[in-house]
Amino acid sequence: MSWWGTLAGGAFGFMLGGPLGAVLGAAVGRNFDRGVSGNFEQPGGRRRRAGQPGDLPRGHQYRVQAAFFTAIFSVMGHISKADGKVTKDEIRMATRIMQDMNLSPQQREAAEALFNEGKEDDFDIYAVLTQFRREIARRTTLQRMFVEILCYAAYADGVLHPEENQVLILVCDEIGYSEYELESILASVSAELHHRQQRDGRISLADAYGVLNITESASDAEVKKAYRRLISQHHPDKLVAKGLPEEMMKIATQRTHEIRQAYERIKEHRGF
């Protein structure tokens, strides 16, 4: 049973408390009241890997996954409203992320409700982020994935508005993530999204360097180091073991594909 199956199966009352529990309850509570708490496991799902040293105990892992799911969609909604309006591009980006996760109908409804909760004027982003930081502890890989997904949302309309950037800075401050790392993520995400918009499908050298967040003057050793670091940070199985919801594994896998594509382009150009 997944974290969602546990939630739906009756553990909702004690899986999450505090601000995150309140937001999640407001978003999905009525679903459980209607009795949709059947088996939400997806057929043909990926087999779990064996537990490894440093992996979270299953119960704790479910709690962190529930916290991540709740925080990511509600804060995404808050960012979309930061510049005063929610654009069609921002809604499309949120929808695409939900589609990439292959959410069940109930999960999709919950994600949309969380997104709408985040758009409300009384949404307490500070309280939500404070609890989220406590739930994920010092798992920097989860922090990075959280910030990356929010950066995709902020760039949904092709422009990072000052108000959206301020919310991203606030997020990093509240969860204990480096603003320097935020700048590197924004540069990498911007390059990746620029590549996706190109018609020929082949990543340009400029975008490849941008995805790896290095300059064209970087040495071969620096290129390889940047690549290995990013691949390690986005390893899907490792992220799930640390508490990333399994539904978000596809996003991590897609990110890994972009990183590999960028590295191969640079490698081909340099001939190493």
mmCIF file of C-alpha atoms in Angstrom:
data_model
loop_
_atom_site.group_PDB
_atom_site.id
_atom_site.type_symbol
_atom_site.label_atom_id
_atom_site.label_comp_id
_atom_site.label_asym_id
_atom_site.label_seq_id
_atom_site.Cartn_x
_atom_site.Cartn_y
_atom_site.Cartn_z
ATOM 1 C CA MET A 1 0.000 0.000 0.000
ATOM 2 C CA SER A 2 1.259 3.496 -0.897
ATOM 3 C CA TRP A 3 1.145 6.624 1.262
ATOM 4 C CA TRP A 4 -2.131 7.544 -0.484
ATOM 5 C CA GLY A 5 -3.593 4.116 0.159
ATOM 6 C CA THR A 6 -2.651 4.437 3.822
ATOM 7 C CA LEU A 7 -4.225 7.883 3.959
ATOM 8 C CA ALA A 8 -7.414 6.687 2.303
ATOM 9 C CA GLY A 9 -7.471 3.479 4.297
ATOM 10 C CA GLY A 10 -8.099 5.230 7.572
ATOM 11 C CA ALA A 11 -4.803 6.732 8.717
ATOM 12 C CA PHE A 12 -5.789 10.227 7.594
ATOM 13 C CA GLY A 13 -6.464 11.412 11.135
ATOM 14 C CA PHE A 14 -2.943 10.905 12.398
ATOM 15 C CA MET A 15 -0.728 10.880 9.297
ATOM 16 C CA LEU A 16 -0.369 14.664 9.357
ATOM 17 C CA GLY A 17 -1.300 17.283 11.908
ATOM 18 C CA GLY A 18 -0.563 20.985 12.082
ATOM 19 C CA PRO A 19 -0.906 23.427 9.164
ATOM 20 C CA LEU A 20 -0.160 20.785 6.515
ATOM 21 C CA GLY A 21 -2.800 18.490 7.950
ATOM 22 C CA ALA A 22 -5.298 21.349 7.995
ATOM 23 C CA VAL A 23 -4.611 22.238 4.340
ATOM 24 C CA LEU A 24 -4.771 18.592 3.267
ATOM 25 C CA GLY A 25 -7.951 18.091 5.264
ATOM 26 C CA ALA A 26 -9.590 21.120 3.668
ATOM 27 C CA ALA A 27 -8.603 19.861 0.215
ATOM 28 C CA VAL A 28 -9.499 16.166 0.435
ATOM 29 C CA GLY A 29 -11.620 15.719 3.539
ATOM 30 C CA ARG A 30 -14.861 15.723 1.620
ATOM 31 C CA ASN A 31 -13.548 12.956 -0.638
ATOM 32 C CA PHE A 32 -13.148 10.645 2.312
ATOM 33 C CA ASP A 33 -16.540 11.704 3.639
ATOM 34 C CA ARG A 34 -18.018 10.465 0.357
ATOM 35 C CA GLY A 35 -16.377 7.101 0.930
ATOM 36 C CA VAL A 36 -13.845 6.994 -1.892
ATOM 37 C CA SER A 37 -11.286 5.292 0.345
ATOM 38 C CA GLY A 38 -10.846 2.156 -1.730
ATOM 39 C CA ASN A 39 -7.611 0.800 -3.085
ATOM 40 C CA PHE A 40 -5.812 3.658 -4.827
ATOM 41 C CA GLU A 41 -2.847 1.555 -5.914
ATOM 42 C CA GLN A 42 -2.111 1.964 -9.603
ATOM 43 C CA PRO A 43 -1.960 -1.290 -11.620
ATOM 44 C CA GLY A 44 1.405 -2.092 -13.153
ATOM 45 C CA GLY A 45 3.209 0.091 -10.627
ATOM 46 C CA ARG A 46 6.951 0.058 -10.193
ATOM 47 C CA ARG A 47 8.262 -2.560 -7.785
ATOM 48 C CA ARG A 48 9.790 -1.135 -4.645
ATOM 49 C CA ARG A 49 13.499 -1.537 -4.281
ATOM 50 C CA ALA A 50 14.848 -3.274 -1.204
ATOM 51 C CA GLY A 51 15.455 -1.056 1.801
ATOM 52 C CA GLN A 52 18.907 0.522 1.990
ATOM 53 C CA PRO A 53 20.852 2.078 4.870
ATOM 54 C CA GLY A 54 19.572 5.616 5.434
ATOM 55 C CA ASP A 55 16.121 4.897 3.989
ATOM 56 C CA LEU A 56 13.177 6.122 6.025
ATOM 57 C CA PRO A 57 11.028 3.625 7.955
ATOM 58 C CA ARG A 58 7.900 2.975 5.877
ATOM 59 C CA GLY A 59 5.520 4.813 8.241
ATOM 60 C CA HIS A 60 7.777 7.867 8.393
ATOM 61 C CA GLN A 61 8.270 7.744 4.642
ATOM 62 C CA TYR A 62 4.500 7.896 4.106
ATOM 63 C CA ARG A 63 4.264 10.929 6.382
ATOM 64 C CA VAL A 64 7.005 12.764 4.487
ATOM 65 C CA GLN A 65 5.377 11.848 1.157
ATOM 66 C CA ALA A 66 2.038 13.210 2.340
ATOM 67 C CA ALA A 67 3.754 16.401 3.509
ATOM 68 C CA PHE A 68 5.556 16.819 0.155
ATOM 69 C CA PHE A 69 2.378 16.256 -1.869
ATOM 70 C CA THR A 70 0.438 18.721 0.282
ATOM 71 C CA ALA A 71 3.094 21.431 0.303
ATOM 72 C CA ILE A 72 4.079 21.264 -3.368
ATOM 73 C CA PHE A 73 0.604 21.786 -4.806
ATOM 74 C CA SER A 74 -0.565 24.376 -2.272
ATOM 75 C CA VAL A 75 2.637 26.450 -2.575
ATOM 76 C CA MET A 76 2.464 26.085 -6.367
ATOM 77 C CA GLY A 77 -0.979 27.665 -6.215
ATOM 78 C CA HIS A 78 0.393 30.465 -4.034
ATOM 79 C CA ILE A 79 3.200 31.196 -6.508
ATOM 80 C CA SER A 80 0.771 31.264 -9.437
ATOM 81 C CA LYS A 81 -1.173 34.028 -7.677
ATOM 82 C CA ALA A 82 1.940 35.984 -6.618
ATOM 83 C CA ASP A 83 1.787 38.464 -9.503
ATOM 84 C CA GLY A 84 -1.910 39.100 -8.921
ATOM 85 C CA LYS A 85 -3.432 36.705 -11.438
ATOM 86 C CA VAL A 86 -3.333 33.056 -12.412
ATOM 87 C CA THR A 87 -2.596 32.676 -16.121
ATOM 88 C CA LYS A 88 -3.668 29.877 -18.439
ATOM 89 C CA ASP A 89 0.005 28.921 -18.818
ATOM 90 C CA GLU A 90 0.336 28.475 -15.066
ATOM 91 C CA ILE A 91 -2.766 26.305 -14.972
ATOM 92 C CA ARG A 92 -1.407 24.279 -17.901
ATOM 93 C CA MET A 93 1.919 23.793 -16.103
ATOM 94 C CA ALA A 94 0.181 22.580 -12.949
ATOM 95 C CA THR A 95 -1.983 20.282 -15.061
ATOM 96 C CA ARG A 96 1.066 18.931 -16.878
ATOM 97 C CA ILE A 97 2.804 18.138 -13.585
ATOM 98 C CA MET A 98 -0.306 16.288 -12.417
ATOM 99 C CA GLN A 99 -0.433 14.385 -15.715
ATOM 100 C CA ASP A 100 3.249 13.487 -15.449
ATOM 101 C CA MET A 101 2.516 11.928 -12.073
ATOM 102 C CA ASN A 102 -0.240 9.735 -13.507
ATOM 103 C CA LEU A 103 -2.424 10.551 -10.516
ATOM 104 C CA SER A 104 -5.578 8.602 -9.792
ATOM 105 C CA PRO A 105 -8.820 10.612 -10.179
ATOM 106 C CA GLN A 106 -8.978 11.077 -6.395
ATOM 107 C CA GLN A 107 -5.361 12.228 -6.201
ATOM 108 C CA ARG A 108 -5.893 14.587 -9.128
ATOM 109 C CA GLU A 109 -8.922 16.098 -7.403
ATOM 110 C CA ALA A 110 -6.888 16.507 -4.225
ATOM 111 C CA ALA A 111 -3.991 18.152 -6.091
ATOM 112 C CA GLU A 112 -6.343 20.631 -7.777
ATOM 113 C CA ALA A 113 -7.991 21.418 -4.453
ATOM 114 C CA LEU A 114 -4.586 21.983 -2.828
ATOM 115 C CA PHE A 115 -3.608 24.292 -5.705
ATOM 116 C CA ASN A 116 -6.778 26.303 -5.104
ATOM 117 C CA GLU A 117 -6.143 26.376 -1.336
ATOM 118 C CA GLY A 118 -2.775 27.987 -2.050
ATOM 119 C CA LYS A 119 -4.417 30.750 -4.092
ATOM 120 C CA GLU A 120 -6.591 31.846 -1.181
ATOM 121 C CA ASP A 121 -5.737 35.165 0.463
ATOM 122 C CA ASP A 122 -5.621 33.560 3.904
ATOM 123 C CA PHE A 123 -3.210 30.784 2.887
ATOM 124 C CA ASP A 124 -0.496 30.730 5.567
ATOM 125 C CA ILE A 125 2.584 29.916 3.525
ATOM 126 C CA TYR A 126 4.897 30.499 6.501
ATOM 127 C CA ALA A 127 3.144 27.914 8.661
ATOM 128 C CA VAL A 128 3.005 25.390 5.818
ATOM 129 C CA LEU A 129 6.700 25.782 4.993
ATOM 130 C CA THR A 130 7.749 25.687 8.644
ATOM 131 C CA GLN A 131 6.070 22.320 9.126
ATOM 132 C CA PHE A 132 7.321 21.060 5.764
ATOM 133 C CA ARG A 133 10.894 21.872 6.796
ATOM 134 C CA ARG A 134 10.377 19.957 10.026
ATOM 135 C CA GLU A 135 8.884 16.946 8.242
ATOM 136 C CA ILE A 136 11.659 16.550 5.655
ATOM 137 C CA ALA A 137 14.400 17.408 8.169
ATOM 138 C CA ARG A 138 17.740 17.947 6.421
ATOM 139 C CA ARG A 139 17.128 15.922 3.295
ATOM 140 C CA THR A 140 18.705 18.293 0.787
ATOM 141 C CA THR A 141 17.717 16.134 -2.202
ATOM 142 C CA LEU A 142 14.054 16.590 -1.263
ATOM 143 C CA GLN A 143 14.580 20.311 -0.718
ATOM 144 C CA ARG A 144 16.091 20.607 -4.176
ATOM 145 C CA MET A 145 13.304 18.631 -5.873
ATOM 146 C CA PHE A 146 10.705 20.758 -4.072
ATOM 147 C CA VAL A 147 12.344 23.992 -5.236
ATOM 148 C CA GLU A 148 12.838 22.674 -8.791
ATOM 149 C CA ILE A 149 9.166 21.846 -9.261
ATOM 150 C CA LEU A 150 8.215 25.292 -7.961
ATOM 151 C CA CYS A 151 10.679 26.877 -10.411
ATOM 152 C CA TYR A 152 8.957 25.072 -13.291
ATOM 153 C CA ALA A 153 5.663 26.514 -12.046
ATOM 154 C CA ALA A 154 7.126 30.024 -11.741
ATOM 155 C CA TYR A 155 8.427 29.894 -15.321
ATOM 156 C CA ALA A 156 5.116 28.564 -16.651
ATOM 157 C CA ASP A 157 4.372 31.694 -18.693
ATOM 158 C CA GLY A 158 7.965 31.995 -19.899
ATOM 159 C CA VAL A 159 8.793 34.835 -17.511
ATOM 160 C CA LEU A 160 9.948 34.830 -13.904
ATOM 161 C CA HIS A 161 8.041 37.765 -12.426
ATOM 162 C CA PRO A 162 9.648 39.662 -9.519
ATOM 163 C CA GLU A 163 6.761 38.681 -7.230
ATOM 164 C CA GLU A 164 7.242 35.007 -8.088
ATOM 165 C CA ASN A 165 10.973 35.271 -7.502
ATOM 166 C CA GLN A 166 10.313 36.775 -4.077
ATOM 167 C CA VAL A 167 8.086 33.840 -3.159
ATOM 168 C CA LEU A 168 10.808 31.410 -4.274
ATOM 169 C CA ILE A 169 13.322 33.243 -2.084
ATOM 170 C CA LEU A 170 10.858 33.091 0.798
ATOM 171 C CA VAL A 171 10.440 29.347 0.228
ATOM 172 C CA CYS A 172 14.194 28.792 0.352
ATOM 173 C CA ASP A 173 14.553 30.907 3.486
ATOM 174 C CA GLU A 174 11.782 29.031 5.267
ATOM 175 C CA ILE A 175 12.919 25.498 4.379
ATOM 176 C CA GLY A 176 16.603 26.210 4.915
ATOM 177 C CA TYR A 177 17.706 25.969 1.298
ATOM 178 C CA SER A 178 20.488 28.070 -0.173
ATOM 179 C CA GLU A 179 19.497 31.078 -2.286
ATOM 180 C CA TYR A 180 22.688 30.477 -4.265
ATOM 181 C CA GLU A 181 21.369 27.024 -5.149
ATOM 182 C CA LEU A 182 18.031 28.615 -6.074
ATOM 183 C CA GLU A 183 19.801 30.787 -8.647
ATOM 184 C CA SER A 184 21.523 27.741 -10.131
ATOM 185 C CA ILE A 185 18.208 25.870 -10.335
ATOM 186 C CA LEU A 186 16.492 28.823 -12.008
ATOM 187 C CA ALA A 187 19.258 29.002 -14.612
ATOM 188 C CA SER A 188 19.085 25.250 -15.248
ATOM 189 C CA VAL A 189 15.287 25.160 -15.474
ATOM 190 C CA SER A 190 15.253 28.183 -17.784
ATOM 191 C CA ALA A 191 17.722 26.450 -20.143
ATOM 192 C CA GLU A 192 15.716 23.221 -20.078
ATOM 193 C CA LEU A 193 12.440 24.964 -20.842
ATOM 194 C CA HIS A 194 14.110 26.917 -23.650
ATOM 195 C CA HIS A 195 15.311 23.623 -25.139
ATOM 196 C CA ARG A 196 11.812 22.131 -24.953
ATOM 197 C CA GLN A 197 10.474 25.041 -26.994
ATOM 198 C CA GLN A 198 12.861 24.365 -29.890
ATOM 199 C CA ARG A 199 11.418 22.508 -32.863
ATOM 200 C CA ASP A 200 14.426 20.418 -33.898
ATOM 201 C CA GLY A 201 14.575 18.517 -30.603
ATOM 202 C CA ARG A 202 18.380 18.645 -30.414
ATOM 203 C CA ILE A 203 19.635 20.549 -27.414
ATOM 204 C CA SER A 204 21.882 23.493 -28.223
ATOM 205 C CA LEU A 205 25.296 23.818 -26.624
ATOM 206 C CA ALA A 206 24.201 26.959 -24.811
ATOM 207 C CA ASP A 207 21.187 25.175 -23.301
ATOM 208 C CA ALA A 208 23.301 22.105 -22.499
ATOM 209 C CA TYR A 209 25.730 24.190 -20.472
ATOM 210 C CA GLY A 210 22.781 25.930 -18.872
ATOM 211 C CA VAL A 211 21.114 22.666 -17.816
ATOM 212 C CA LEU A 212 24.353 21.552 -16.139
ATOM 213 C CA ASN A 213 24.740 25.103 -14.744
ATOM 214 C CA ILE A 214 28.320 25.501 -15.929
ATOM 215 C CA THR A 215 30.014 27.898 -18.330
ATOM 216 C CA GLU A 216 31.536 27.015 -21.688
ATOM 217 C CA SER A 217 34.952 27.712 -20.157
ATOM 218 C CA ALA A 218 34.508 24.863 -17.656
ATOM 219 C CA SER A 219 37.170 22.147 -17.857
ATOM 220 C CA ASP A 220 36.296 18.612 -18.896
ATOM 221 C CA ALA A 221 36.744 17.549 -15.277
ATOM 222 C CA GLU A 222 34.291 20.254 -14.138
ATOM 223 C CA VAL A 223 31.759 19.132 -16.753
ATOM 224 C CA LYS A 224 31.948 15.538 -15.537
ATOM 225 C CA LYS A 225 31.719 16.615 -11.893
ATOM 226 C CA ALA A 226 28.618 18.749 -12.542
ATOM 227 C CA TYR A 227 26.982 15.892 -14.428
ATOM 228 C CA ARG A 228 27.661 13.285 -11.720
ATOM 229 C CA ARG A 229 26.412 15.608 -8.999
ATOM 230 C CA LEU A 230 23.130 16.348 -10.788
ATOM 231 C CA ILE A 231 22.529 12.685 -11.669
ATOM 232 C CA SER A 232 23.050 11.715 -8.034
ATOM 233 C CA GLN A 233 20.675 14.448 -6.835
ATOM 234 C CA HIS A 234 17.913 13.240 -9.171
ATOM 235 C CA HIS A 235 18.165 9.467 -8.833
ATOM 236 C CA PRO A 236 14.446 8.505 -8.655
ATOM 237 C CA ASP A 237 14.757 5.494 -6.347
ATOM 238 C CA LYS A 238 16.954 7.396 -3.899
ATOM 239 C CA LEU A 239 14.511 10.298 -3.852
ATOM 240 C CA VAL A 240 11.546 8.022 -3.127
ATOM 241 C CA ALA A 241 13.497 6.326 -0.336
ATOM 242 C CA LYS A 242 14.053 9.762 1.213
ATOM 243 C CA GLY A 243 10.358 10.615 1.045
ATOM 244 C CA LEU A 244 9.521 11.825 -2.472
ATOM 245 C CA PRO A 245 5.994 10.668 -3.353
ATOM 246 C CA GLU A 246 6.261 7.782 -5.797
ATOM 247 C CA GLU A 247 3.891 9.624 -8.130
ATOM 248 C CA MET A 248 6.636 12.227 -8.657
ATOM 249 C CA MET A 249 9.230 9.655 -9.725
ATOM 250 C CA LYS A 250 8.461 10.347 -13.388
ATOM 251 C CA ILE A 251 9.348 14.014 -12.937
ATOM 252 C CA ALA A 252 12.717 13.035 -11.467
ATOM 253 C CA THR A 253 13.227 10.579 -14.333
ATOM 254 C CA GLN A 254 12.457 13.259 -16.929
ATOM 255 C CA ARG A 255 14.865 15.629 -15.227
ATOM 256 C CA THR A 256 17.554 12.935 -15.310
ATOM 257 C CA HIS A 257 16.922 12.473 -19.046
ATOM 258 C CA GLU A 258 17.445 16.198 -19.679
ATOM 259 C CA ILE A 259 20.684 16.168 -17.669
ATOM 260 C CA ARG A 260 22.012 13.172 -19.611
ATOM 261 C CA GLN A 261 21.024 14.749 -22.916
ATOM 262 C CA ALA A 262 22.881 17.934 -22.002
ATOM 263 C CA TYR A 263 25.980 16.017 -20.931
ATOM 264 C CA GLU A 264 26.033 13.907 -24.105
ATOM 265 C CA ARG A 265 25.777 17.061 -26.241
ATOM 266 C CA ILE A 266 28.770 18.646 -24.503
ATOM 267 C CA LYS A 267 30.674 15.370 -24.533
ATOM 268 C CA GLU A 268 30.108 15.024 -28.280
ATOM 269 C CA HIS A 269 31.216 18.602 -28.920
ATOM 270 C CA ARG A 270 34.392 18.259 -26.871
ATOM 271 C CA GLY A 271 35.206 14.763 -27.995
ATOM 272 C CA PHE A 272 35.905 13.145 -24.651
#
